[in-house]
CSV table of C-alpha atoms in Angstrom, one decimal:
chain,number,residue,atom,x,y,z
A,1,UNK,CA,0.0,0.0,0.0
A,2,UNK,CA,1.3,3.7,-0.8
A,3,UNK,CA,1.3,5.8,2.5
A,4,UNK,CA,0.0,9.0,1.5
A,5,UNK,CA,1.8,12.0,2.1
A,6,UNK,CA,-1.8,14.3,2.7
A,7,UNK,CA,-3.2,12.8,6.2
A,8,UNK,CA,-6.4,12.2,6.1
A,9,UNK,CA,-9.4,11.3,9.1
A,10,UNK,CA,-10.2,7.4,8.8
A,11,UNK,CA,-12.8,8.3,10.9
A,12,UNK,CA,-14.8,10.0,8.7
A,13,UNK,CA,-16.5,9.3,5.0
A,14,UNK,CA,-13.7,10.0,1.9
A,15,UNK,CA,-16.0,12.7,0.4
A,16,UNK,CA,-15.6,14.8,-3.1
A,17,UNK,CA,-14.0,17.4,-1.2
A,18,UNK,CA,-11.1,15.4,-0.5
A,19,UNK,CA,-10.3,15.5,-4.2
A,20,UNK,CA,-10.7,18.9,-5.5
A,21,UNK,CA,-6.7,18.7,-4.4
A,22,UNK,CA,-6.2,16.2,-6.9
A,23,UNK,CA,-8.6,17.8,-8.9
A,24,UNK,CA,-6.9,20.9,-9.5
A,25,UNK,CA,-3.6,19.5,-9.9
A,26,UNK,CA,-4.9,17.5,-12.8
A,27,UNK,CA,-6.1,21.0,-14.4
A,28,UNK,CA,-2.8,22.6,-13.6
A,29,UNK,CA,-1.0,20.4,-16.0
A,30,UNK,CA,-3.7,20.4,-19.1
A,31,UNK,CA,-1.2,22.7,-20.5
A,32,UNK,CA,1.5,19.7,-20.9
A,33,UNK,CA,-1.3,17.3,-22.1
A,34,UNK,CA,-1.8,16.1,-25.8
A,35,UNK,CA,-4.7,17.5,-27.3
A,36,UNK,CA,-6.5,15.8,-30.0
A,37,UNK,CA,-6.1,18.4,-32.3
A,38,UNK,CA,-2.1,18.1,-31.5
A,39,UNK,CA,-2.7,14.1,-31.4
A,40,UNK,CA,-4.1,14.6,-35.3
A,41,UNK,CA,-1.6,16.6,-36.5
A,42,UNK,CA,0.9,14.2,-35.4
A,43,UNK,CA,-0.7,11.3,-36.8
A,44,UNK,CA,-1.6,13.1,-40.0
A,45,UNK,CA,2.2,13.7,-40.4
A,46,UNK,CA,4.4,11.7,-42.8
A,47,UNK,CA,8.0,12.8,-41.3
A,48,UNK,CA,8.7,11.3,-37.9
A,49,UNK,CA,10.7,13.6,-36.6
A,50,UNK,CA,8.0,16.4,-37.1
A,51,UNK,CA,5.3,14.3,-35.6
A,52,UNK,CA,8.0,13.9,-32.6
A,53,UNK,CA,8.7,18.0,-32.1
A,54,UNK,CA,4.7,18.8,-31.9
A,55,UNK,CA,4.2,16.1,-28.9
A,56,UNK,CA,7.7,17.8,-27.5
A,57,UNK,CA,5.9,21.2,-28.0
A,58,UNK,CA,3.6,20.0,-25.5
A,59,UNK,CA,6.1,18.8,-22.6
A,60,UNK,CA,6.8,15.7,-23.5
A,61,UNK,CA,10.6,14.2,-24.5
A,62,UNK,CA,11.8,14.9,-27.8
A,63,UNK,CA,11.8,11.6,-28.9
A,64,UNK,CA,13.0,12.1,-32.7
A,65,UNK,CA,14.9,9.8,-34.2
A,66,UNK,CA,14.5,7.1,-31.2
A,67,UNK,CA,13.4,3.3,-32.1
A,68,UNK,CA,9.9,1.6,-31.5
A,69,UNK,CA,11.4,0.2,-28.1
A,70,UNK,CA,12.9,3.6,-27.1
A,71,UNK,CA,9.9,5.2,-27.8
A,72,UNK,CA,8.0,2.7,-25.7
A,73,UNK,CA,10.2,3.1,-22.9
A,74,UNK,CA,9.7,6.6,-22.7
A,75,UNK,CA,6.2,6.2,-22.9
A,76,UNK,CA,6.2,3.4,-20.1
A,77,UNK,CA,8.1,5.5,-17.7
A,78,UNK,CA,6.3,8.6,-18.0
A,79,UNK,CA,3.0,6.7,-17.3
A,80,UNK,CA,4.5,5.2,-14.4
A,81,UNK,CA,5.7,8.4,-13.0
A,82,UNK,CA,2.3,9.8,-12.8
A,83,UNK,CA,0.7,6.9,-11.7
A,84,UNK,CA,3.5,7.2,-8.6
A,85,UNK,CA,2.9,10.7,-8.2
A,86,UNK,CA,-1.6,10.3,-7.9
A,87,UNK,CA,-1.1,7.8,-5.4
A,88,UNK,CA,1.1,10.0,-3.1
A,89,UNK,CA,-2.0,12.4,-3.1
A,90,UNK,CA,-5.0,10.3,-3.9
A,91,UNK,CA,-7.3,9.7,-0.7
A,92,UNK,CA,-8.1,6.1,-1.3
A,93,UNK,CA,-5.2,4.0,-2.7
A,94,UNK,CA,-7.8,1.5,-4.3
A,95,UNK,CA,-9.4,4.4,-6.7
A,96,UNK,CA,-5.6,4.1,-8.3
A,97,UNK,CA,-5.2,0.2,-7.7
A,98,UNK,CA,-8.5,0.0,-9.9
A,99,UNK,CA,-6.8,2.1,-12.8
A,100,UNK,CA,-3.6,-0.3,-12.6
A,101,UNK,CA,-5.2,-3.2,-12.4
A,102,UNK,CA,-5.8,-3.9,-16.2
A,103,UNK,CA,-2.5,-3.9,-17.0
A,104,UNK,CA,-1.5,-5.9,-14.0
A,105,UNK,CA,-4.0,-8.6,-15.9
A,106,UNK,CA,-2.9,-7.7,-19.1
A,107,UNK,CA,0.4,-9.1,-18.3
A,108,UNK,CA,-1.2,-12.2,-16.9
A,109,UNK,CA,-2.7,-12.6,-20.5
A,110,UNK,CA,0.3,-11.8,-22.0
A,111,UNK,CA,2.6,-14.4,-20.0
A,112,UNK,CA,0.3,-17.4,-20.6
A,113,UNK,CA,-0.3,-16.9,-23.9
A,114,UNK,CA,3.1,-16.4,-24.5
A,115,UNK,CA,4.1,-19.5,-23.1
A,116,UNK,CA,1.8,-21.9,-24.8
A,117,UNK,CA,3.1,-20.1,-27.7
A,118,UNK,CA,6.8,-21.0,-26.7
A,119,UNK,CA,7.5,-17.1,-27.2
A,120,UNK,CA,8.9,-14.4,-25.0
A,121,UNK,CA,6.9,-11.8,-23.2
A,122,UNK,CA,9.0,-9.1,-22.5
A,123,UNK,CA,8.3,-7.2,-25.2
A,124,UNK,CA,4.5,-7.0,-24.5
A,125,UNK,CA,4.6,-6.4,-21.0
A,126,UNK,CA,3.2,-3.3,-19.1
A,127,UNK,CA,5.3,-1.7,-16.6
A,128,UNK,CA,1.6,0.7,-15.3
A,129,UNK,CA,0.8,-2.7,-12.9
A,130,UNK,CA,0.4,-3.2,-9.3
A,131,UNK,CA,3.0,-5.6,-9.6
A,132,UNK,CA,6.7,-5.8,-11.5
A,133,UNK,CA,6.4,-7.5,-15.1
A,134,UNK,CA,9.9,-9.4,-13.8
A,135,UNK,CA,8.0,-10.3,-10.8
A,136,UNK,CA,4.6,-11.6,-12.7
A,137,UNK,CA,6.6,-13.6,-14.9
A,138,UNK,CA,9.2,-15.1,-11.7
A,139,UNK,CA,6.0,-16.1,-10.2
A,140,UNK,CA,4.9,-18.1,-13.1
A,141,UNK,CA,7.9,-19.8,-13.8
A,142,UNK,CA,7.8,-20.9,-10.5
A,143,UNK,CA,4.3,-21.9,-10.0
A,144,UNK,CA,4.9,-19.5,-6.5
A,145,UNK,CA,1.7,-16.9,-6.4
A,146,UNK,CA,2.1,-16.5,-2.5
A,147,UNK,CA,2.9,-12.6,-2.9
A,148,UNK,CA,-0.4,-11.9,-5.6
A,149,UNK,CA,-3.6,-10.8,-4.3
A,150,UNK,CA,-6.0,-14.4,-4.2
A,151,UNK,CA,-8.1,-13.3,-7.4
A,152,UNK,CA,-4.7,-13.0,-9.5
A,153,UNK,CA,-3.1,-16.1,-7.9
A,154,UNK,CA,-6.3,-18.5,-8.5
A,155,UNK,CA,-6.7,-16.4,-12.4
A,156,UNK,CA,-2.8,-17.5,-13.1
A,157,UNK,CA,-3.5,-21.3,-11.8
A,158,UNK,CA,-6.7,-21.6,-13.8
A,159,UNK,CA,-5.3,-19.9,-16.9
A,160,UNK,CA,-2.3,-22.2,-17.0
A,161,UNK,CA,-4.7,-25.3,-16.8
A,162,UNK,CA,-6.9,-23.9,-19.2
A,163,UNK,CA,-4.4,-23.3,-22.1
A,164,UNK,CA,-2.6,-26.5,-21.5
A,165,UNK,CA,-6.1,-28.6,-21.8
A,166,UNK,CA,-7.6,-26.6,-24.2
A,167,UNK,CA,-5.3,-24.5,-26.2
A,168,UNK,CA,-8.0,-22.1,-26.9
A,169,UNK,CA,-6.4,-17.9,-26.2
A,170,UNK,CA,-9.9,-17.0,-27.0
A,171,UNK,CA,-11.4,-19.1,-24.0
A,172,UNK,CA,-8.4,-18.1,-21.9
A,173,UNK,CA,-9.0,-14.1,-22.6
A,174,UNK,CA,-12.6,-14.6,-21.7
A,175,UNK,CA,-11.3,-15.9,-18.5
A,176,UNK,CA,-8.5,-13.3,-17.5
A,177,UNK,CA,-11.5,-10.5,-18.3
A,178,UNK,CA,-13.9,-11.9,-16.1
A,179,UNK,CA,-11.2,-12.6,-13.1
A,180,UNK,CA,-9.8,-8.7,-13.8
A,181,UNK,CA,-13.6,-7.6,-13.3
A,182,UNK,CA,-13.9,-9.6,-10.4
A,183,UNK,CA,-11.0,-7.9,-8.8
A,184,UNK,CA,-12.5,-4.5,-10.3
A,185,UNK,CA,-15.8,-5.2,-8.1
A,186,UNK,CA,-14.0,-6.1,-5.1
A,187,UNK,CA,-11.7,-2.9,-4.7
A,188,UNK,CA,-15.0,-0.7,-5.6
A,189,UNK,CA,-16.8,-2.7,-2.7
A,190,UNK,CA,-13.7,-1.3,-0.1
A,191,UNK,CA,-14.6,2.2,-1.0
A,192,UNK,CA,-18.1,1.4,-0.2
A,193,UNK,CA,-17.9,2.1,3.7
A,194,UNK,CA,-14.9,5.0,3.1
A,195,UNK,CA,-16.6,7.4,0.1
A,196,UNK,CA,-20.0,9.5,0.3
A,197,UNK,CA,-22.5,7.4,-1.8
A,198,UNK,CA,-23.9,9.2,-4.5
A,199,UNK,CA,-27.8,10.3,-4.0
A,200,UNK,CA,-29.4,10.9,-6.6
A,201,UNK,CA,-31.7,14.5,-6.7
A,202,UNK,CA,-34.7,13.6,-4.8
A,203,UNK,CA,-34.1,10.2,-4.2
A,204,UNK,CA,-35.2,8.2,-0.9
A,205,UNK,CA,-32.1,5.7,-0.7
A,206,UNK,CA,-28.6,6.8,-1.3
A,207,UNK,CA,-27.3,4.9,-5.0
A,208,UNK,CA,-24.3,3.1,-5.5
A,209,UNK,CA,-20.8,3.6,-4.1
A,210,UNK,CA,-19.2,5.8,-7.0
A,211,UNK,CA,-16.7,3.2,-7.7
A,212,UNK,CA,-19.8,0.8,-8.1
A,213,UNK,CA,-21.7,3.0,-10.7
A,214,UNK,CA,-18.2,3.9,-12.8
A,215,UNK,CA,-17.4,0.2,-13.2
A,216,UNK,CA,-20.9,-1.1,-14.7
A,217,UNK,CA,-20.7,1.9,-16.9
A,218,UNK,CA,-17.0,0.9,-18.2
A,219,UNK,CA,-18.5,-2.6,-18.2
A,220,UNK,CA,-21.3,-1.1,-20.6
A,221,UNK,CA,-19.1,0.2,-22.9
A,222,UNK,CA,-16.4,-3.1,-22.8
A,223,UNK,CA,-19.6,-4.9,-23.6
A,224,UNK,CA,-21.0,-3.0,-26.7
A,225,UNK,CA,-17.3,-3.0,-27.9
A,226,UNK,CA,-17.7,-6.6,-27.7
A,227,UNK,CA,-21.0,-6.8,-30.0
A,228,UNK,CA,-20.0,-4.1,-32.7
A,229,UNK,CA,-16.7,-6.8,-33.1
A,230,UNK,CA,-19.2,-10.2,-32.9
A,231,UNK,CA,-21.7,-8.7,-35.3
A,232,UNK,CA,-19.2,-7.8,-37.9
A,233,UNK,CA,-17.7,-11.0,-37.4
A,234,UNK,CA,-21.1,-12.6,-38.3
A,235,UNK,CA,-21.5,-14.6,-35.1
A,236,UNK,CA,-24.5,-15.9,-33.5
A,237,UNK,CA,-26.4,-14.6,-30.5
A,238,UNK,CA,-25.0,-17.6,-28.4
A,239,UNK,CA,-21.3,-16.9,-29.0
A,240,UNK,CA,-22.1,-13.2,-28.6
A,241,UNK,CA,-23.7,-14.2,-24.7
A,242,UNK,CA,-20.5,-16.1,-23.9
A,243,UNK,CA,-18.5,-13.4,-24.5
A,244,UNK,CA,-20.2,-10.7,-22.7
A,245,UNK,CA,-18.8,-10.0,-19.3
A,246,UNK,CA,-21.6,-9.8,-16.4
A,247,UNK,CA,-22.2,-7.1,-14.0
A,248,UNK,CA,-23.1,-4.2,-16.3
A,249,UNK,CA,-26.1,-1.9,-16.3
A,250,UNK,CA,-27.5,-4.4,-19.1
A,251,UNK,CA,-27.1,-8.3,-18.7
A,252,UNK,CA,-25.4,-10.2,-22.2
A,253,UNK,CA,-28.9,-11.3,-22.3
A,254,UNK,CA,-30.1,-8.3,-23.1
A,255,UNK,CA,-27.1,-6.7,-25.3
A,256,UNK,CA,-27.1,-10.2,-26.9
A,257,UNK,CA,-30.8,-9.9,-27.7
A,258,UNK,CA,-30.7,-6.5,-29.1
């Protein structure tokens, strides 16, 4: 867990207030953020190097004339220096443990594939996780999942049996994503007794924990990813249920249906 350096009441409910800090140190640095008109201009580009000096115009590294893999590693270490720096003055270290976690089972995903592949990972692992990439992949080799949280130590035991049984990735990614969401729902549920709920304007019970009501919406839109993908693919309703994840605003049922 990251000790934050702001001390705040345990005591007492984690309200909005105790984020317009945060807040307002995300709007201080819009000016060193990409915008998309910058982010088109340097896609629209044909030269390199001049798609490299407008992302430098806005604070970042010049990284003309670097490699794919240098490129990357700028990229990697700059994302993990801001996730570093939000934790030292987010209120609740789970909000940022929620943001990390996909890449934390990312990594799972892309260690077991790799293996049944009889590849090597390194290149597609994310450095933005809870946990080391050297660590994840230590772990695995030695069947030792002691230091993971339990959802990531049971999703690396069940993946491994999966691929060797069915060597099906599609089945296995199915998998990982449902464990990940599982893990998603449980660090939302630990805000629940620390963070305001949110009540809606005139309501008689207080609504979901924030956390709560964020994830079935990013659930919704993971979901309706999925069907736009299925339906050009020409699949049936069935296959489009299986791969649906649960615990969204609309059951695969109903996406499935529609």
């Amino acid at each position: 867990m990251v000790v934050n350096k702001i001390a705040y009441d345990p005591e007492k409910y984690v309200s909005y207030k105790d984020y317009m800090f945060l807040a307002s140190m995300i709007n201080n640095r819009l000016s060193n953020m990409i915008t998309f008109e910058r982010f088109e201009q340097a896609i629209a580009t044909e030269d390199p190097d001049m798609a490299a000096r407008l992302i430098a115009e806005a604070g970042w590294p010049n990284m003309s004339g670097m490699s794919v893999d240098e490129i990357n590693k700028v990229l990697s270490e700059r994302q993990d220096r801001i996730y570093k720096e939000i934790e030292q003055v987010c209120p609740e270290d789970q909000v940022v443990q929620m943001m990390r976690l996909k890449y934390d089972y990312h990594n799972i995903k892309a260690i077991i594939k790799s293996d049944g592949a009889h590849e090597n990972a390194d290149t597609m692992l994310s450095s933005a996780g809870r946990y080391k990439r050297t660590d994840l992949r230590e772990d695995y080799l030695n069947n030792d999942y002691r230091d993971l949280t339990p959802n990531m130590a049971e999703t690396f035991r069940e993946a491994r049996d999966m691929m060797a049984k069915l060597q099906n990735p599609r089945a296995v990614d199915l998998y990982i994503d449902q464990m990940y969401f599982k893990e998603m729902f449980e660090l939302a549920y630990q805000l629940e007794s620390k963070v305001e709920p949110i009540t809606p304007m005139m309501a008689e019970e207080p609504g979901e924990p924030y956390a709560v009501t964020f994830l079935r919406l990013y659930i919704d839109s993971v979901n309706l990813r999925t069907c736009v993908r299925v339906v050009r693919m020409g699949k049936s309703q069935d296959f489009l249920k299986a791969m649906l994840i649960e615990n969204g605003n609309y059951s695969p049922a109903q996406l499935a249906a529609a």
